[in-house]
Amino acid sequence: MRARLGLGTYRCRDVRRDAMMAASLGADWVDTAANYSHGQAENALAPVLVRHPDLKVSTKVGFIPADTGRIAVRAGMLTPADARRGHCLAPGYVAWQVTRSARRLGRAPDIVFVHNPEHDCPPGAVTERLYAAFLALEEACNQGVIKAYGVATWRGFSSGVFDVADLVALAVRAGGLNHHLSAVQLPVSVVHLAPVGLALDGLGVLVEAASAGLEVFASAPLHGGEIPDMVGLELAELITPGSTPAEAALAVVASAPGISRVLLSTGNPQHWSRAADAVGRAPLSQDLLRKVTDVLGT
């Protein structure tokens, strides 16, 4: 299955404007989080979702905006200590936050990602933290508050804290064989090439997720905008003749085995259209991907 371009709102300066732009140009997915845009990203997306009812949306639970923390403490859903830490996956808070997110978005999120479960957590405690969160998310799915859930992580896979088999086993434990775990999200770029190199050898998170029937969302495909400075014109020409370094880098990510969606943050219509074209082209050959990983390293 060919990867699709989705809007990632982490770096968007004006979430509503940027989401409206992306949707008007054919985007079918927007990814956000309860803590993005100082806790206001979900509210900003609500009118966009009304205007574009076919646009799917994912959000995240874990990191706590300051104002949300104060509200949750008053509601008895967070301890003051958890609010000060700024991250919580206790089942009571997860259930409360996903209901709040659905209300702010104006609809049930298509996916709620557990946001960096490894954050400020001893490695040995991550499994039970995830299990408790999965229990709450399974109940939210059964109640129709959300449609599915996943795990979004910056270093959980790369550091070996957990793997796809661990996540699937926890989902089965929490929800049975008909569990609602549907996706993972992780950084994939020419900076974070290790998942691509492993996938070319039939190994690693991308292949494991695809085998488990999970969608893979590639975050930070341009590594915060640093990619154009790393991919020279000669390498870009090798990857996709006539493309810019950014377009070539996006083509690499979109061509990686197992990638379902590439999340790009931009408010520029021209950048979006060129990125959508780069992601939508026929995948690069595995031989070419190997050359890129050899040149840039994994």
Short mmCIF file of C-alpha atoms in Angstrom, two decimals, residues 64-275:
data_model
loop_
_atom_site.label_atom_id
_atom_site.label_comp_id
_atom_site.label_asym_id
_atom_site.label_seq_id
_atom_site.Cartn_x
_atom_site.Cartn_y
_atom_site.Cartn_z
CA ILE A 64 -0.53 17.63 30.09
CA PRO A 65 -0.91 21.31 29.21
CA ALA A 66 -0.75 23.53 32.30
CA ASP A 67 -4.36 24.71 32.11
CA THR A 68 -5.62 21.15 31.56
CA GLY A 69 -3.58 20.01 34.54
CA ARG A 70 -5.27 22.54 36.80
CA ILE A 71 -8.72 21.49 35.56
CA ALA A 72 -7.90 17.79 36.00
CA VAL A 73 -6.63 18.35 39.54
CA ARG A 74 -9.84 20.19 40.48
CA ALA A 75 -11.83 17.32 38.92
CA GLY A 76 -9.89 14.77 40.97
CA MET A 77 -8.40 13.14 37.87
CA LEU A 78 -4.79 14.14 38.55
CA THR A 79 -2.71 14.58 41.66
CA PRO A 80 -0.90 17.91 41.94
CA ALA A 81 2.37 15.98 41.65
CA ASP A 82 1.30 14.39 38.35
CA ALA A 83 0.21 17.78 37.05
CA ARG A 84 3.60 19.27 37.90
CA ARG A 85 5.39 16.39 36.14
CA GLY A 86 3.40 17.20 33.03
CA HIS A 87 2.86 13.62 31.90
CA CYS A 88 0.43 10.97 33.10
CA LEU A 89 -0.99 7.70 31.77
CA ALA A 90 -2.97 6.65 34.84
CA PRO A 91 -6.18 5.00 33.61
CA GLY A 92 -8.50 7.50 35.31
CA TYR A 93 -6.73 10.42 33.71
CA VAL A 94 -6.57 8.69 30.31
CA ALA A 95 -10.33 8.07 30.36
CA TRP A 96 -11.01 11.66 31.39
CA GLN A 97 -8.63 13.18 28.82
CA VAL A 98 -9.86 11.18 25.81
CA THR A 99 -13.44 12.17 26.61
CA ARG A 100 -12.28 15.78 26.83
CA SER A 101 -10.40 15.46 23.53
CA ALA A 102 -13.46 14.03 21.77
CA ARG A 103 -15.58 16.90 23.08
CA ARG A 104 -13.03 19.51 21.99
CA LEU A 105 -12.66 17.98 18.53
CA GLY A 106 -16.42 17.65 18.17
CA ARG A 107 -16.23 13.99 17.22
CA ALA A 108 -14.71 10.67 18.25
CA PRO A 109 -11.00 10.64 17.30
CA ASP A 110 -10.15 7.96 14.75
CA ILE A 111 -7.02 7.09 16.78
CA VAL A 112 -5.75 8.20 20.18
CA PHE A 113 -2.02 7.61 20.54
CA VAL A 114 -0.42 6.93 23.90
CA HIS A 115 2.15 9.73 23.82
CA ASN A 116 5.74 8.72 24.64
CA PRO A 117 4.91 6.11 27.30
CA GLU A 118 8.63 5.80 28.02
CA HIS A 119 8.75 9.42 29.22
CA ASP A 120 10.05 9.76 32.79
CA CYS A 121 9.41 6.07 33.42
CA PRO A 122 11.83 3.34 34.56
CA PRO A 123 12.14 0.77 31.73
CA GLY A 124 10.77 -2.00 33.91
CA ALA A 125 7.59 -0.04 34.61
CA VAL A 126 6.63 0.80 31.02
CA THR A 127 4.80 -2.48 30.42
CA GLU A 128 2.33 -2.03 33.26
CA ARG A 129 1.94 1.67 32.44
CA LEU A 130 0.98 0.74 28.88
CA TYR A 131 -1.34 -2.05 30.01
CA ALA A 132 -3.23 0.28 32.35
CA ALA A 133 -3.57 2.86 29.57
CA PHE A 134 -4.71 0.21 27.07
CA LEU A 135 -7.43 -0.93 29.48
CA ALA A 136 -8.79 2.62 29.65
CA LEU A 137 -8.55 3.03 25.89
CA GLU A 138 -10.30 -0.27 25.20
CA GLU A 139 -13.16 0.89 27.40
CA ALA A 140 -13.27 4.23 25.57
CA CYS A 141 -13.49 2.32 22.27
CA ASN A 142 -16.28 0.11 23.59
CA GLN A 143 -18.19 3.21 24.67
CA GLY A 144 -17.73 4.88 21.30
CA VAL A 145 -15.70 7.77 22.73
CA ILE A 146 -12.79 6.93 20.40
CA LYS A 147 -12.49 4.56 17.46
CA ALA A 148 -9.04 3.03 17.99
CA TYR A 149 -5.73 3.65 19.73
CA GLY A 150 -2.01 3.37 19.14
CA VAL A 151 1.39 4.29 20.53
CA ALA A 152 3.38 7.36 19.44
CA THR A 153 6.96 7.26 20.64
CA TRP A 154 10.19 9.09 19.99
CA ARG A 155 12.60 6.45 21.30
CA GLY A 156 10.55 3.55 22.67
CA PHE A 157 11.34 1.28 19.72
CA SER A 158 14.86 2.52 19.01
CA SER A 159 15.96 2.11 22.64
CA GLY A 160 14.42 -1.35 22.97
CA VAL A 161 12.01 -0.34 25.74
CA PHE A 162 9.26 -2.19 23.86
CA ASP A 163 8.62 -3.67 20.43
CA VAL A 164 5.54 -4.32 18.32
CA ALA A 165 5.07 -7.82 19.74
CA ASP A 166 5.00 -6.35 23.25
CA LEU A 167 2.32 -3.84 22.26
CA VAL A 168 0.15 -6.43 20.54
CA ALA A 169 0.43 -8.78 23.53
CA LEU A 170 -0.64 -5.98 25.88
CA ALA A 171 -3.56 -5.07 23.59
CA VAL A 172 -4.73 -8.69 23.55
CA ARG A 173 -4.39 -8.81 27.33
CA ALA A 174 -6.43 -5.61 27.65
CA GLY A 175 -9.03 -6.15 24.94
CA GLY A 176 -8.88 -9.72 23.73
CA LEU A 177 -8.35 -10.84 20.16
CA ASN A 178 -10.70 -8.10 18.94
CA HIS A 179 -8.62 -5.34 20.55
CA HIS A 180 -8.56 -1.81 19.14
CA LEU A 181 -4.79 -1.25 18.84
CA SER A 182 -4.42 -0.05 15.26
CA ALA A 183 -1.26 2.04 14.78
CA VAL A 184 2.18 3.14 15.86
CA GLN A 185 3.90 6.47 15.28
CA LEU A 186 7.66 7.04 15.32
CA PRO A 187 10.29 9.31 13.73
CA VAL A 188 11.43 8.16 10.30
CA SER A 189 13.65 10.39 8.18
CA VAL A 190 17.08 10.47 6.58
CA VAL A 191 18.27 11.33 10.10
CA HIS A 192 16.34 8.41 11.63
CA LEU A 193 17.12 5.83 8.94
CA ALA A 194 17.59 2.78 11.16
CA PRO A 195 13.94 1.62 10.80
CA VAL A 196 14.30 1.83 7.01
CA GLY A 197 17.56 -0.13 6.96
CA LEU A 198 16.09 -2.85 9.15
CA ALA A 199 12.92 -3.03 7.05
CA LEU A 200 14.95 -3.60 3.89
CA ASP A 201 16.32 -6.70 5.60
CA GLY A 202 12.83 -7.81 6.64
CA LEU A 203 13.38 -6.81 10.26
CA GLY A 204 12.37 -4.15 12.78
CA VAL A 205 9.37 -2.10 13.73
CA LEU A 206 8.12 -1.25 10.23
CA VAL A 207 7.95 -4.87 9.13
CA GLU A 208 6.63 -6.08 12.48
CA ALA A 209 3.86 -3.47 12.49
CA ALA A 210 2.79 -4.33 8.96
CA SER A 211 2.74 -8.04 9.84
CA ALA A 212 0.55 -7.25 12.85
CA GLY A 213 -1.86 -5.22 10.71
CA LEU A 214 -0.91 -1.91 12.31
CA GLU A 215 -0.65 1.36 10.43
CA VAL A 216 2.69 3.15 10.70
CA PHE A 217 2.74 6.95 10.95
CA ALA A 218 6.14 8.49 10.20
CA SER A 219 6.67 11.63 12.27
CA ALA A 220 9.32 14.34 11.77
CA PRO A 221 10.11 13.25 8.17
CA LEU A 222 12.10 16.45 7.62
CA HIS A 223 13.56 16.43 11.14
CA GLY A 224 12.28 19.86 12.04
CA GLY A 225 13.29 21.35 8.71
CA GLU A 226 16.94 20.32 8.95
CA ILE A 227 16.85 17.82 6.09
CA PRO A 228 17.42 20.26 3.20
CA ASP A 229 20.77 21.15 4.77
CA MET A 230 21.77 17.48 5.00
CA VAL A 231 20.70 16.16 1.60
CA GLY A 232 22.77 17.75 -1.15
CA LEU A 233 21.53 18.37 -4.65
CA GLU A 234 23.59 15.45 -5.98
CA LEU A 235 21.96 13.00 -3.57
CA ALA A 236 18.51 14.49 -4.22
CA GLU A 237 19.07 14.01 -7.96
CA LEU A 238 20.03 10.37 -7.35
CA ILE A 239 16.90 9.76 -5.28
CA THR A 240 14.34 11.54 -7.46
CA PRO A 241 15.71 13.46 -10.45
CA GLY A 242 14.54 17.04 -10.57
CA SER A 243 13.41 17.13 -6.95
CA THR A 244 14.45 19.39 -4.09
CA PRO A 245 16.33 17.88 -1.12
CA ALA A 246 13.15 18.03 0.97
CA GLU A 247 11.11 16.25 -1.70
CA ALA A 248 13.78 13.58 -2.08
CA ALA A 249 13.86 13.04 1.67
CA LEU A 250 10.07 12.65 1.78
CA ALA A 251 10.23 10.14 -1.06
CA VAL A 252 12.68 8.04 0.95
CA VAL A 253 10.37 7.98 3.97
CA ALA A 254 7.24 7.25 1.91
CA SER A 255 9.01 4.38 0.13
CA ALA A 256 10.10 2.61 3.32
CA PRO A 257 8.38 -0.79 3.65
CA GLY A 258 5.44 -0.64 6.03
CA ILE A 259 4.96 3.15 6.17
CA SER A 260 1.26 4.08 5.94
CA ARG A 261 1.33 7.83 6.51
CA VAL A 262 3.94 10.58 6.44
CA LEU A 263 3.11 13.47 8.77
CA LEU A 264 4.29 16.87 7.57
CA SER A 265 3.86 20.21 9.37
CA THR A 266 3.46 23.11 6.97
CA GLY A 267 1.19 26.06 6.37
CA ASN A 268 2.49 26.73 2.86
CA PRO A 269 0.16 25.48 0.07
CA GLN A 270 3.00 25.16 -2.42
CA HIS A 271 5.11 23.15 0.02
CA TRP A 272 2.13 20.91 0.75
CA SER A 273 1.37 20.26 -2.92
CA ARG A 274 4.99 19.45 -3.75
CA ALA A 275 5.25 17.20 -0.70
#
